[in-house]
Coordinates of C-alpha atoms in Angstrom, one line a residue:
X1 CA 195.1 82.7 116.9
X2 CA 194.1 78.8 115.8
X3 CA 195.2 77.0 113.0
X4 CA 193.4 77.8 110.8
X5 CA 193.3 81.5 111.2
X6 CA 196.9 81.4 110.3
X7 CA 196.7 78.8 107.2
X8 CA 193.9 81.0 106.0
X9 CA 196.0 84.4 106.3
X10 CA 198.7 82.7 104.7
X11 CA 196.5 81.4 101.8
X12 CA 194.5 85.3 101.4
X13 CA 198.0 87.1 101.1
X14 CA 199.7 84.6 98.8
X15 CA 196.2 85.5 96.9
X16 CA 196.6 89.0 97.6
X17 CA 200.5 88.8 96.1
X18 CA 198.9 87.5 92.5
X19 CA 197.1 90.4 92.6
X20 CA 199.9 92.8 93.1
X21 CA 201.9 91.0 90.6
X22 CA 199.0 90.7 87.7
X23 CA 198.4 94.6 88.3
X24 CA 202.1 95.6 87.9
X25 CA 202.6 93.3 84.9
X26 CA 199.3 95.4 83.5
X27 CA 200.2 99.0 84.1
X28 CA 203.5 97.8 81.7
X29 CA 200.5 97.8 78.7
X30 CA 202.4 97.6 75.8
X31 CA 205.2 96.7 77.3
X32 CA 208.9 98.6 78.4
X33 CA 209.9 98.7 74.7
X34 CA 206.6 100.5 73.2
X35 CA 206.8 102.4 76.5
X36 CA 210.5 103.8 75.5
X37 CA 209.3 104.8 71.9
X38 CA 206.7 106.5 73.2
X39 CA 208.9 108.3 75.6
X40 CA 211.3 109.3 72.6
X41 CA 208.3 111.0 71.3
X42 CA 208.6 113.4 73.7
X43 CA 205.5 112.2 74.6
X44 CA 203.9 110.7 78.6
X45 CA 202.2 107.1 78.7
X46 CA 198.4 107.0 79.7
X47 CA 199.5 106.4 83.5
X48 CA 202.2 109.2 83.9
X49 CA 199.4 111.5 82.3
X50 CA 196.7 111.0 84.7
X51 CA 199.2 110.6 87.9
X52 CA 200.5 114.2 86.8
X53 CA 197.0 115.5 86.5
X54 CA 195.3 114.0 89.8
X55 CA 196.2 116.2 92.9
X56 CA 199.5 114.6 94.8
X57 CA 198.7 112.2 98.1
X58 CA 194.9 112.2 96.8
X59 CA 193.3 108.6 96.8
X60 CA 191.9 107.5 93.9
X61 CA 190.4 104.4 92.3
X62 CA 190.9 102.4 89.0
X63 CA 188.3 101.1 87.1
X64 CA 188.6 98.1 84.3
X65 CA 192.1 97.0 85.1
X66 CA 192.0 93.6 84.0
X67 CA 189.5 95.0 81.7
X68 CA 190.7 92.8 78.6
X69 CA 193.0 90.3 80.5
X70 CA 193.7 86.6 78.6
X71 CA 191.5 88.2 75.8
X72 CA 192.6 88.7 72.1
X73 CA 195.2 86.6 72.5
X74 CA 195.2 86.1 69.0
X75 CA 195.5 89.4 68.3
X76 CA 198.6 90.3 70.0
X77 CA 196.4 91.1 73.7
X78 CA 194.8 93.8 74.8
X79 CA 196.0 94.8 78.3
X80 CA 193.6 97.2 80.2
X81 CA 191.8 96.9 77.1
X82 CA 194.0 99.9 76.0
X83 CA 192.7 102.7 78.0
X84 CA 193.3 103.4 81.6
X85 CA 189.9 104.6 83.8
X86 CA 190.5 106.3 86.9
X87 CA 188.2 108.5 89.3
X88 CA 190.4 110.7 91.2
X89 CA 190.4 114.7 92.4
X90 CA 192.0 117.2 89.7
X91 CA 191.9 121.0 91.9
X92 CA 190.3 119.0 95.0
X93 CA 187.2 117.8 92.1
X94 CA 185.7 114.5 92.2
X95 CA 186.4 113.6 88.3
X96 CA 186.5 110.7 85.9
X97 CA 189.9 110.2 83.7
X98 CA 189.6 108.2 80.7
X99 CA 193.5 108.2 78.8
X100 CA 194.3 105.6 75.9
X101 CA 197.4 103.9 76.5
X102 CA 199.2 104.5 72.7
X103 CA 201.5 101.3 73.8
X104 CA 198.4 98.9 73.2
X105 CA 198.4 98.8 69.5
X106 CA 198.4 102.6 68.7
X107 CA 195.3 103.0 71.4
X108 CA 193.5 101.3 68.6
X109 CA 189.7 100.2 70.2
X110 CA 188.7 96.6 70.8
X111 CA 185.4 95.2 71.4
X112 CA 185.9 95.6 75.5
X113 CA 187.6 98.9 74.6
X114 CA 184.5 100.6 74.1
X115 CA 182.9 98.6 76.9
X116 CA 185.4 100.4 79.2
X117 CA 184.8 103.7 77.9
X118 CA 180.9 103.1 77.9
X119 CA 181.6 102.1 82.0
X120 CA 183.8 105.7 82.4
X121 CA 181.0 107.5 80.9
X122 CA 178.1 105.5 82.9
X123 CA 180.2 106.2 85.8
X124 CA 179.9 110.2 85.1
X125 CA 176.4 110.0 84.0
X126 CA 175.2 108.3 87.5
X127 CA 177.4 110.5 89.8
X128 CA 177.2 113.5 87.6
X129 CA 181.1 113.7 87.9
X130 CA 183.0 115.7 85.1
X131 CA 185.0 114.0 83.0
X132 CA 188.4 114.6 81.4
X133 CA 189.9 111.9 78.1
X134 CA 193.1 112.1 77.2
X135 CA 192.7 111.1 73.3
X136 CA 195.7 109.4 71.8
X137 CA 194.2 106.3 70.0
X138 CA 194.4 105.1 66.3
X139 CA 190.9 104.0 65.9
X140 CA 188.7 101.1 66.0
X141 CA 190.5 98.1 65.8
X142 CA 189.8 97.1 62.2
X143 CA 190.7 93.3 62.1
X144 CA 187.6 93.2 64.8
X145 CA 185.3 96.4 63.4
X146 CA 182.5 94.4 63.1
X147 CA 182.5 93.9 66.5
X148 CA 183.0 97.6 67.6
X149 CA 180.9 99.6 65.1
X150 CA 177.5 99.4 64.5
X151 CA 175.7 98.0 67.6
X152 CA 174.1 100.0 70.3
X153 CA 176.6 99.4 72.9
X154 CA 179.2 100.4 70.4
X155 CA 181.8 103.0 69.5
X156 CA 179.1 104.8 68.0
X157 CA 177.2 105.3 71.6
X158 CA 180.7 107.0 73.2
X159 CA 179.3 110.4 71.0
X160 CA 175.5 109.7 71.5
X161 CA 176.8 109.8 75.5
X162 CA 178.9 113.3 75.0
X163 CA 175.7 114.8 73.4
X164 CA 173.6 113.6 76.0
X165 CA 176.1 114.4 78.7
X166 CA 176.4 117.8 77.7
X167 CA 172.8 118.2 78.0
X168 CA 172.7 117.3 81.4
X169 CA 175.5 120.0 82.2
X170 CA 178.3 117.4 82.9
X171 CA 181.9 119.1 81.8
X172 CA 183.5 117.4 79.4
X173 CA 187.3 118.2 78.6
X174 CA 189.3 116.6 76.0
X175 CA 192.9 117.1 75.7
X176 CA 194.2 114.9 72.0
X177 CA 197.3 114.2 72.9
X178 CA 198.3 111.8 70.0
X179 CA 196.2 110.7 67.1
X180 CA 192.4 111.5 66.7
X181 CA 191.0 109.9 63.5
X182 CA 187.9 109.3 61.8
X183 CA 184.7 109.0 63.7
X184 CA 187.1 108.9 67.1
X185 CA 187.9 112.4 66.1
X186 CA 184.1 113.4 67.2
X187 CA 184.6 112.8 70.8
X188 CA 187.0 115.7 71.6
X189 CA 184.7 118.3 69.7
X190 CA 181.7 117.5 71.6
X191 CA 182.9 117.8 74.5
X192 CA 182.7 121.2 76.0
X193 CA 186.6 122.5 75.5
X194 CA 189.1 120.4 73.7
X195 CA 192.8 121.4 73.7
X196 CA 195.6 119.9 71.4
X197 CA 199.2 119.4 72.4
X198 CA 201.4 120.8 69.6
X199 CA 203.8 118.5 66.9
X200 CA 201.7 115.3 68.4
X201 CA 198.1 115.9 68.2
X202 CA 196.5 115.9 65.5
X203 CA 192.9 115.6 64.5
X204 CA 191.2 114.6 61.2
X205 CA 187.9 112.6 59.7
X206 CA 190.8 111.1 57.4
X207 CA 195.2 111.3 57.1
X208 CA 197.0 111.8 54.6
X209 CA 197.1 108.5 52.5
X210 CA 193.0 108.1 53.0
X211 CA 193.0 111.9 51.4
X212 CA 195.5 111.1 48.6
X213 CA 193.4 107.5 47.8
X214 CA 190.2 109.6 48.1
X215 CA 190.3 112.8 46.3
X216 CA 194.3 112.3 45.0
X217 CA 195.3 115.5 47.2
X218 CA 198.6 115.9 48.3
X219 CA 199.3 117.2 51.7
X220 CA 201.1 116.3 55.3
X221 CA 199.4 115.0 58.6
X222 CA 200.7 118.2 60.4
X223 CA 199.2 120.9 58.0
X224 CA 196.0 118.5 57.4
X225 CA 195.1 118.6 61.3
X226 CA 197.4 119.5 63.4
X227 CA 197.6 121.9 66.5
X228 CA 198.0 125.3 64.6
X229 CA 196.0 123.9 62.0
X230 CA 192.9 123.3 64.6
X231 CA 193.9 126.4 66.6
X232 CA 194.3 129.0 64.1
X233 CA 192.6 128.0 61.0
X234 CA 189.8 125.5 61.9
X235 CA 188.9 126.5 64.9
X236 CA 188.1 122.9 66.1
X237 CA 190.2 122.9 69.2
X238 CA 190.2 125.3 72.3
X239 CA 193.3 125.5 73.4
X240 CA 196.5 124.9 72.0
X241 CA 199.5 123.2 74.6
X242 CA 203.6 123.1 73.9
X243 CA 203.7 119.4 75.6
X244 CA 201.8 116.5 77.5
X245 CA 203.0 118.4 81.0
X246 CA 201.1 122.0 79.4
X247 CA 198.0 120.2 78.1
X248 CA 197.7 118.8 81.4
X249 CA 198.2 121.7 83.6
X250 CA 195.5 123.4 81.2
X251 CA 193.2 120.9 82.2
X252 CA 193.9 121.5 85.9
X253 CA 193.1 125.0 85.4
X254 CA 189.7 124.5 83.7
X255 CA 189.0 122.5 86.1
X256 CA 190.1 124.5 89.4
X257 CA 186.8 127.2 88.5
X258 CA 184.1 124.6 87.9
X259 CA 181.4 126.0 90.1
X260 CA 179.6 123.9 93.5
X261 CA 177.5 121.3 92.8
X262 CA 174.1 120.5 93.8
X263 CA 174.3 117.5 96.6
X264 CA 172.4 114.7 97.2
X265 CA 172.4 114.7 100.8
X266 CA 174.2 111.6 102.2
X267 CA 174.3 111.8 105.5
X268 CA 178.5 112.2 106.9
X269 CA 180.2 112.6 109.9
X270 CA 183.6 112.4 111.3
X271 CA 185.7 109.3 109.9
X272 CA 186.3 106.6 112.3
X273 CA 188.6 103.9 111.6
X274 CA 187.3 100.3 112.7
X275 CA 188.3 99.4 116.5
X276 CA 188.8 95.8 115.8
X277 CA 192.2 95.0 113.1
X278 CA 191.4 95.3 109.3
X279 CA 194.0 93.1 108.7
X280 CA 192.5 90.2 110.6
X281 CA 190.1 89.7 107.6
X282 CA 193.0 88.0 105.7
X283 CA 192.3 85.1 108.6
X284 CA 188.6 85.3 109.1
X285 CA 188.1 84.6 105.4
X286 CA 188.5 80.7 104.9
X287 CA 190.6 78.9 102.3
X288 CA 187.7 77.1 101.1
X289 CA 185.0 78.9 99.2
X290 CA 182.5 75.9 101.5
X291 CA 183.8 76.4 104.7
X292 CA 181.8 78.5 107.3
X293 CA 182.7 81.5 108.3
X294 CA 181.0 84.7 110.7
X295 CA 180.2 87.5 108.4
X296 CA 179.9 89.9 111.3
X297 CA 183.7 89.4 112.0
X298 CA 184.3 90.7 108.2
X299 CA 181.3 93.9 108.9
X300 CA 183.3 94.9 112.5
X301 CA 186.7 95.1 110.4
X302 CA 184.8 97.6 108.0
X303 CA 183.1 99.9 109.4
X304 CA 183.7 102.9 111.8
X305 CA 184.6 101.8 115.1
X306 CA 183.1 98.4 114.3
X307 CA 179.6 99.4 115.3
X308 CA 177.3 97.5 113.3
X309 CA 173.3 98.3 114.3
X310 CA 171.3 95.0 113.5
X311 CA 167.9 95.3 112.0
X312 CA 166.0 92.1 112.7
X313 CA 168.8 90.5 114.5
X314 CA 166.9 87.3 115.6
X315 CA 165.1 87.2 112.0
X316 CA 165.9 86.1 109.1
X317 CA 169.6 84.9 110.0
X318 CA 170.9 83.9 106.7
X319 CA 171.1 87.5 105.8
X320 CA 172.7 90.5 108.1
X321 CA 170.7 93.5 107.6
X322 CA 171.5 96.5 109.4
X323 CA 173.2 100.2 109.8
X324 CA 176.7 101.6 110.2
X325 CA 179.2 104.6 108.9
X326 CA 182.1 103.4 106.5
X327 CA 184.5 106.6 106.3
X328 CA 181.5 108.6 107.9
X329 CA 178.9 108.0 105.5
X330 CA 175.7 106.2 106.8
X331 CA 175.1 103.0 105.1
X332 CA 172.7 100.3 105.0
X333 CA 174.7 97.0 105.0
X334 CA 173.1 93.5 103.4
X335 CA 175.3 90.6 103.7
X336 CA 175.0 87.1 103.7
X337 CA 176.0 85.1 106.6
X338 CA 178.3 82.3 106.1
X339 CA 177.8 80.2 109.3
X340 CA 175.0 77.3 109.8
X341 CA 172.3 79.4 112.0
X342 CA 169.8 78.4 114.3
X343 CA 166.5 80.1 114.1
X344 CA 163.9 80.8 117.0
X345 CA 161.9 77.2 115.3
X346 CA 165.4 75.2 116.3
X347 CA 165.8 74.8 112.6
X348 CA 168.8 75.4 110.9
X349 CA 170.0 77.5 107.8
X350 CA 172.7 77.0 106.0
X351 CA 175.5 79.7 106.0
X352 CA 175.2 81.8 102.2
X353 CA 171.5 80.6 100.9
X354 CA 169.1 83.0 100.9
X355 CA 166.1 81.8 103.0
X356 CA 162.1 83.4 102.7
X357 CA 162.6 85.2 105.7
X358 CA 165.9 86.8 105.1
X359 CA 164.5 87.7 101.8
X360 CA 161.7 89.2 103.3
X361 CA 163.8 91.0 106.2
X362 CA 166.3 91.9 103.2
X363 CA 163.2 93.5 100.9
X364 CA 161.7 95.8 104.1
X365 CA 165.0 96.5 105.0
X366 CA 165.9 98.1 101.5
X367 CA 162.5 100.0 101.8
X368 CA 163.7 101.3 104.9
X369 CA 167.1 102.7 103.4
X370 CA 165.2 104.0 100.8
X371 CA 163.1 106.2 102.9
X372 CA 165.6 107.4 104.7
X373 CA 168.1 107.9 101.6
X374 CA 171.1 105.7 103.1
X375 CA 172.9 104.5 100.7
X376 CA 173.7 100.3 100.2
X377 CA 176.6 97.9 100.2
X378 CA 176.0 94.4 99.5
X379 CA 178.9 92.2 101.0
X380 CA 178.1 89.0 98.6
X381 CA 179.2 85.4 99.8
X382 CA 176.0 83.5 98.7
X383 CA 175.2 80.0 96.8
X384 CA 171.7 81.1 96.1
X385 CA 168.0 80.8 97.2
X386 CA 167.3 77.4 99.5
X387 CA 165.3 74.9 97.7
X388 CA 163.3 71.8 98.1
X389 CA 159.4 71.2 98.5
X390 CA 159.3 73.2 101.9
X391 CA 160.8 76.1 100.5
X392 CA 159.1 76.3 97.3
X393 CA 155.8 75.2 99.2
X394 CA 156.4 78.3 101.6
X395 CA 156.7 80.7 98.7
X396 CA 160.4 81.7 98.1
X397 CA 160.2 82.4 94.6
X398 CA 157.4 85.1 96.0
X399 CA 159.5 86.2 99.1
X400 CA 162.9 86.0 96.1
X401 CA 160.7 88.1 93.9
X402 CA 160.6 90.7 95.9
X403 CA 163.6 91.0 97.1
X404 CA 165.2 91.4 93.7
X405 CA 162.1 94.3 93.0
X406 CA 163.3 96.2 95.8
X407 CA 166.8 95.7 94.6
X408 CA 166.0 96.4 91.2
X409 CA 163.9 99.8 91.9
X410 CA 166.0 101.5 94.8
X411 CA 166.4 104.8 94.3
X412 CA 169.6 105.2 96.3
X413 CA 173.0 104.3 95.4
X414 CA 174.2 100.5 95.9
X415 CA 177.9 99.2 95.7
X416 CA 178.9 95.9 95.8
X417 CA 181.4 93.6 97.5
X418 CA 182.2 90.1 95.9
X419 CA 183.7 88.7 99.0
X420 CA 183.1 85.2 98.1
X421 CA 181.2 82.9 95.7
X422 CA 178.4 84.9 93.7
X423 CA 176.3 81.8 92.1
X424 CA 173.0 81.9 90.2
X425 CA 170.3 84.0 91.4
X426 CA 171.6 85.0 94.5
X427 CA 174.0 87.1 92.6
X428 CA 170.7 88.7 91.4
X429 CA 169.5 89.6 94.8
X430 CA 172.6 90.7 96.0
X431 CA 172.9 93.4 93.9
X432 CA 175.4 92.1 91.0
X433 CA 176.2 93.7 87.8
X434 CA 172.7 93.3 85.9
X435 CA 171.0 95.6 88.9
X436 CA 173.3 98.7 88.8
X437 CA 175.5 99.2 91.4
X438 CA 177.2 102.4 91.0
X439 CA 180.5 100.4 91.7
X440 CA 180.9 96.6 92.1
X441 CA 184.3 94.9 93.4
X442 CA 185.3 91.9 93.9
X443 CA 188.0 90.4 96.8
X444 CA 190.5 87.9 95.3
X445 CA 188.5 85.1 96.9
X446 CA 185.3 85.8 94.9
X447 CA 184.1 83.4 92.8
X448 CA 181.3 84.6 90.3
X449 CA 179.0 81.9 88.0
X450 CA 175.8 80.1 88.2
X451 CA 177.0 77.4 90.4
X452 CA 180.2 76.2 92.2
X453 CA 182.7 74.7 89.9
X454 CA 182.6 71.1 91.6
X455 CA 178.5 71.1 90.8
X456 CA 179.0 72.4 87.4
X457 CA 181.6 70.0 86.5
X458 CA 179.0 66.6 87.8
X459 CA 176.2 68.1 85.8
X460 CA 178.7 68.5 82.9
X461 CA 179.7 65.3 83.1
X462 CA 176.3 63.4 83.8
X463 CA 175.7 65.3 80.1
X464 CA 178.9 63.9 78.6
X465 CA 178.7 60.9 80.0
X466 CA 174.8 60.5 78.5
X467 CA 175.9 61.7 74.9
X468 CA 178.9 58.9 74.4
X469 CA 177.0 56.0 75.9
X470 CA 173.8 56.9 73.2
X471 CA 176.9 56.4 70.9
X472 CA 178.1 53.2 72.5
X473 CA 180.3 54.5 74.4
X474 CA 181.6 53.9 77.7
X475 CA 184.1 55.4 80.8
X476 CA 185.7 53.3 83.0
X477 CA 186.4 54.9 86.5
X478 CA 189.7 56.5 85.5
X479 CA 188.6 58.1 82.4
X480 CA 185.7 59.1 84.3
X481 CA 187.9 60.7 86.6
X482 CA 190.1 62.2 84.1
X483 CA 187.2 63.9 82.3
X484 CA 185.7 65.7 85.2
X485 CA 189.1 67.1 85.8
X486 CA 189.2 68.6 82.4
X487 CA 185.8 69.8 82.9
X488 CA 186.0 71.1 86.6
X489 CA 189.2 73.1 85.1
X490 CA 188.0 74.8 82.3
X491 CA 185.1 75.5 84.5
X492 CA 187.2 76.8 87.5
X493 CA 188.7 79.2 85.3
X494 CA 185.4 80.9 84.4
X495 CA 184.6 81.6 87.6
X496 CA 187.5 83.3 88.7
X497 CA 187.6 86.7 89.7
X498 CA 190.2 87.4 86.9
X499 CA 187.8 86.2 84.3
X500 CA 185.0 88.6 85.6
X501 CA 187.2 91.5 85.7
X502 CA 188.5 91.4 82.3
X503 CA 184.8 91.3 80.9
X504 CA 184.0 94.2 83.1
X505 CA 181.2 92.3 84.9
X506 CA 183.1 93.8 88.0
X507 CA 184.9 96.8 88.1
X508 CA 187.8 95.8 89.7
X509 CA 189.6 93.3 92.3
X510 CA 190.9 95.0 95.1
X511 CA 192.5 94.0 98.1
X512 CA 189.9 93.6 101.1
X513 CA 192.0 96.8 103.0
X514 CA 190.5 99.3 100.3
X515 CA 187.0 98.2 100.7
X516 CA 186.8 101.1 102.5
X517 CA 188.1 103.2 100.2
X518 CA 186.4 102.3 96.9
X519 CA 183.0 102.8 99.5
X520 CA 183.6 106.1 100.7
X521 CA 185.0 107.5 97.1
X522 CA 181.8 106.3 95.9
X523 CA 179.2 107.7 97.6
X524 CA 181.2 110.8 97.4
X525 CA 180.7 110.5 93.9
X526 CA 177.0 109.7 94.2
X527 CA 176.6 112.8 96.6
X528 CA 177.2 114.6 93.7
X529 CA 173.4 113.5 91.7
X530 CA 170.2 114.4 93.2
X531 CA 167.9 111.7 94.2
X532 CA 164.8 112.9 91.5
X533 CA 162.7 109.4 91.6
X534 CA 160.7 108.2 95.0
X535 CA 161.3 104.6 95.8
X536 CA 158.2 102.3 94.5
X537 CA 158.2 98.6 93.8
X538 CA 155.2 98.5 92.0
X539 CA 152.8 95.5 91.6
X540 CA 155.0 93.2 94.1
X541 CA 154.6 95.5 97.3
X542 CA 156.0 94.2 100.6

């Protein structure tokens, strides 16, 4: 091994050890002190409840994190934006686990809140995957309601989705495992069985004081809407469970007699693990976000037996197209290659710009996939298109166009792969969040924005500079300096993976090892909904 093979392994685990630390400090949520209250409830956080529910030594994935993370700070933070996501197997079933963490102010819902929620029922609406919430949440967030309520993507849409989920025959079970209130209390009822865990569920449109403000009656939480309450006089709930651990093993239950589903038809065969080292990827990867790299070394450490079939090898060079198994599912790979290339004309491309050709080889190549049903994974490491009078004269916008089409109308499912920087339009052609990917990770190396934070920070500061010198003003070298500093850091800190993660623009940051993984569970998941449209670009045909 060189040099730099071992300075960049050193510099992708310390990155990799951020990660494990930021994650452990998250699954804390509200921290060991609200954790022990709620233990001395008798009652199970949001993570014990879904690890007890999810079959032991099963894999499973979390989605949303960092969903929330360095946001609300104001407000006392939000950490996982209060609710933990999972997809996991409950009785050997593909499901999707959506538990509010009660440690996070009461489970109360912020703005990103019911962004995460909306992303757990998208995720179950795509894949057709049944999905199981463990209610225990106070409410919207009131000191930020405005910002929750009333808008499309809002608190109101959770119930529009449970209706419209239930149409399209995807269980829904609901166990309310702590407080239910208001219009939150609408989300265990329409799903298809709701259960209620006795002394600390409860369930009502308004408690106690709102009732005694409102119509001056006098009554307790418990006999207002509690478990026998709901279970022997309302009727509202299903089932009614002593404790967390009964509620749960309901659930499992229910579950365990869910008939087959209807498959899409991916095609699978025997796992292989990848002949060359996984682990070398942590050396392959460079330091630097610029420096040059072989993106084939990354595909041979991440698919079975490291057999990679190129499709138009000696084409397009900028981009690898091409087919291989991950986990035993086919796949259709698109990546773009992060080493200066020479094409057949002796001219040279730079490594991560998307050329015409590539995006021509990438567009037919999608159409092929398409035909065939493979599903797509995007391995993103790209600056953007190429530009300059030869480009533009030889039609990239056209050959750019297209490309996104096909991306945009595929019919099969894509997933996604920050590995590295993920600027301006090429995040657009690569699949990112705008175009649907049914999942979309990022490595801790990724860098998502419109442009790199060095050539953001000099256009910033041509701008800044212009504004104080049409007030007289001028910088001397040093202040000069000192200003793009300040710029390039507040900058840098948009673009890092951490800041994409907790808006949900990915769905999470993962180590490179469980690429795999979070590849395989997800086409699993996608196996599960029938491909009913026929791939067609429309107007821009290839």
């Amino acid at each position: 091994m060189d040099i730099n093979f071992n300075k960049n392994e050193d510099h992708n685990k310390l990155k990799l050890s951020e990660l494990r630390k930021k994650l452990a400090e998250v699954k804390l949520g509200g921290g060991k002190k609200r954790i022990e209250k709620h233990h001395s409830k008798g009652k199970m956080t949001a993570r014990e409840r879904i690890d007890y529910l999810l079959d032991k030594s099963s894999d499973s994935i979390e989605v949303g994190a960092f969903a929330g993370e360095g946001m609300y700070e104001e407000h006392g933070g939000c950490p996982s934006a209060g609710v933990v996501v999972k997809v996991g197997y409950v009785k050997g079933k593909q499901c999707v686990v959506v538990a509010n963490d009660a440690t996070v102010k009461a489970g109360a819902w912020f703005p990103i809140t019911g962004k995460k929620n909306l992303r757990a029922q998208e995720i179950s609406i795509e894949n057709r995957l049944p999905i199981i919430y463990l209610v225990d949440s106070a409410g919207v967030y009131l000191p930020m309601q405005d910002e929750i309520f009333p808008d499309k993507e809002h608190f109101g849409r959770i119930f529009r989705n449970n209706a419209i989920m239930s149409s399209m025959g995807i269980t829904q079970i609901s166990a309310v495992m702590g407080s239910c209130v208001a219009g939150g209390a609408y989300l265990p009822i329409m799903s298809d069985e709701a259960l209620i865990v006795d002394k600390t569920g409860s369930i009502f449109l308004a408690g106690s004081y709102l009732v005694k403000a409102a119509i001056g009656e006098s009554i307790d939480n418990e006999t207002l809407g509690g478990a026998t309450t709901h279970s022997e006089i309302s009727g509202v709930t299903d089932y009614k469970a002593k404790d967390d651990r009964d509620a749960l093993d309901k659930i499992k239950n229910i579950v365990g007699k869910i008939g087959d589903f209807e498959k899409a038809g991916f095609n699978r065969v025997t796992s292989k693990k990848p002949s060359e080292k996984q682990e070398d990827i942590y050396g392959i990867l460079p330091k630097s976000r610029g420096d040059q790299y072989d993106m084939l070394e990354i595909i041979k450490r991440l698919v079975d037996d490291s057999e990679f079939e190129q499709y138009k090898e000696g084409y397009g060079k900028s981009l690898l197209t091409g087919y291989a198994r991950i986990d035993g599912w086919a796949v259709g790979i698109v990546a773009n290659q992060r080493k200066v290339v020479k094409t057949k004309k002796g001219e040279m491309q730079f490594g991560g710009v998307i050329y015409s050709d590539s995006a021509d080889k990438a567009t037919r190549f999608i159409a092929n996939c398409n035909q065939k049903k493979i599903p797509l994974v995007f391995l993103q490491d790209v600056t953007g298109f190429m530009v300059g009078s030869k480009s533009e004269h030889g039609g990239i916008i056209k050959d750019g166009a297209k490309m996104v089409n096909a991306v945009s109308n595929s019919v099969v499912p894509k997933f996604t792969i920050v590995i590295g920087n993920s600027y301006g339009a090429g995040n657009y052609a690569m699949c990112g969040k705008a175009y649907d990917p049914r999942l979309i990770v990022a490595w801790p190396s990724a860098e998502l924005a419109v442009m790199s934070g060095n050539s953001a920070a000099k256009v910033l500061l041509q701008i800044e500079k212009a504004s104080l010198e049409k007030n007289g003003e001028a910088l001397d070298a040093n202040k000069e300096k000192e200003l793009f500093g300040k710029i390039k850091a507040r900058y840098d800190n948009q673009i890092s993976p951490y800041y994409a993660a907790s808006r949900l623009w990915t769905d999470a940051i993962i180590d490179p090892l469980d690429t795999r993984k979070w590849i395989s569970m997800g086409i699993e998941a996608a196996n599960h909904s029938p491909i009913e449209k026929r791939f067609n670009m429309g107007v821009l045909q290839v």
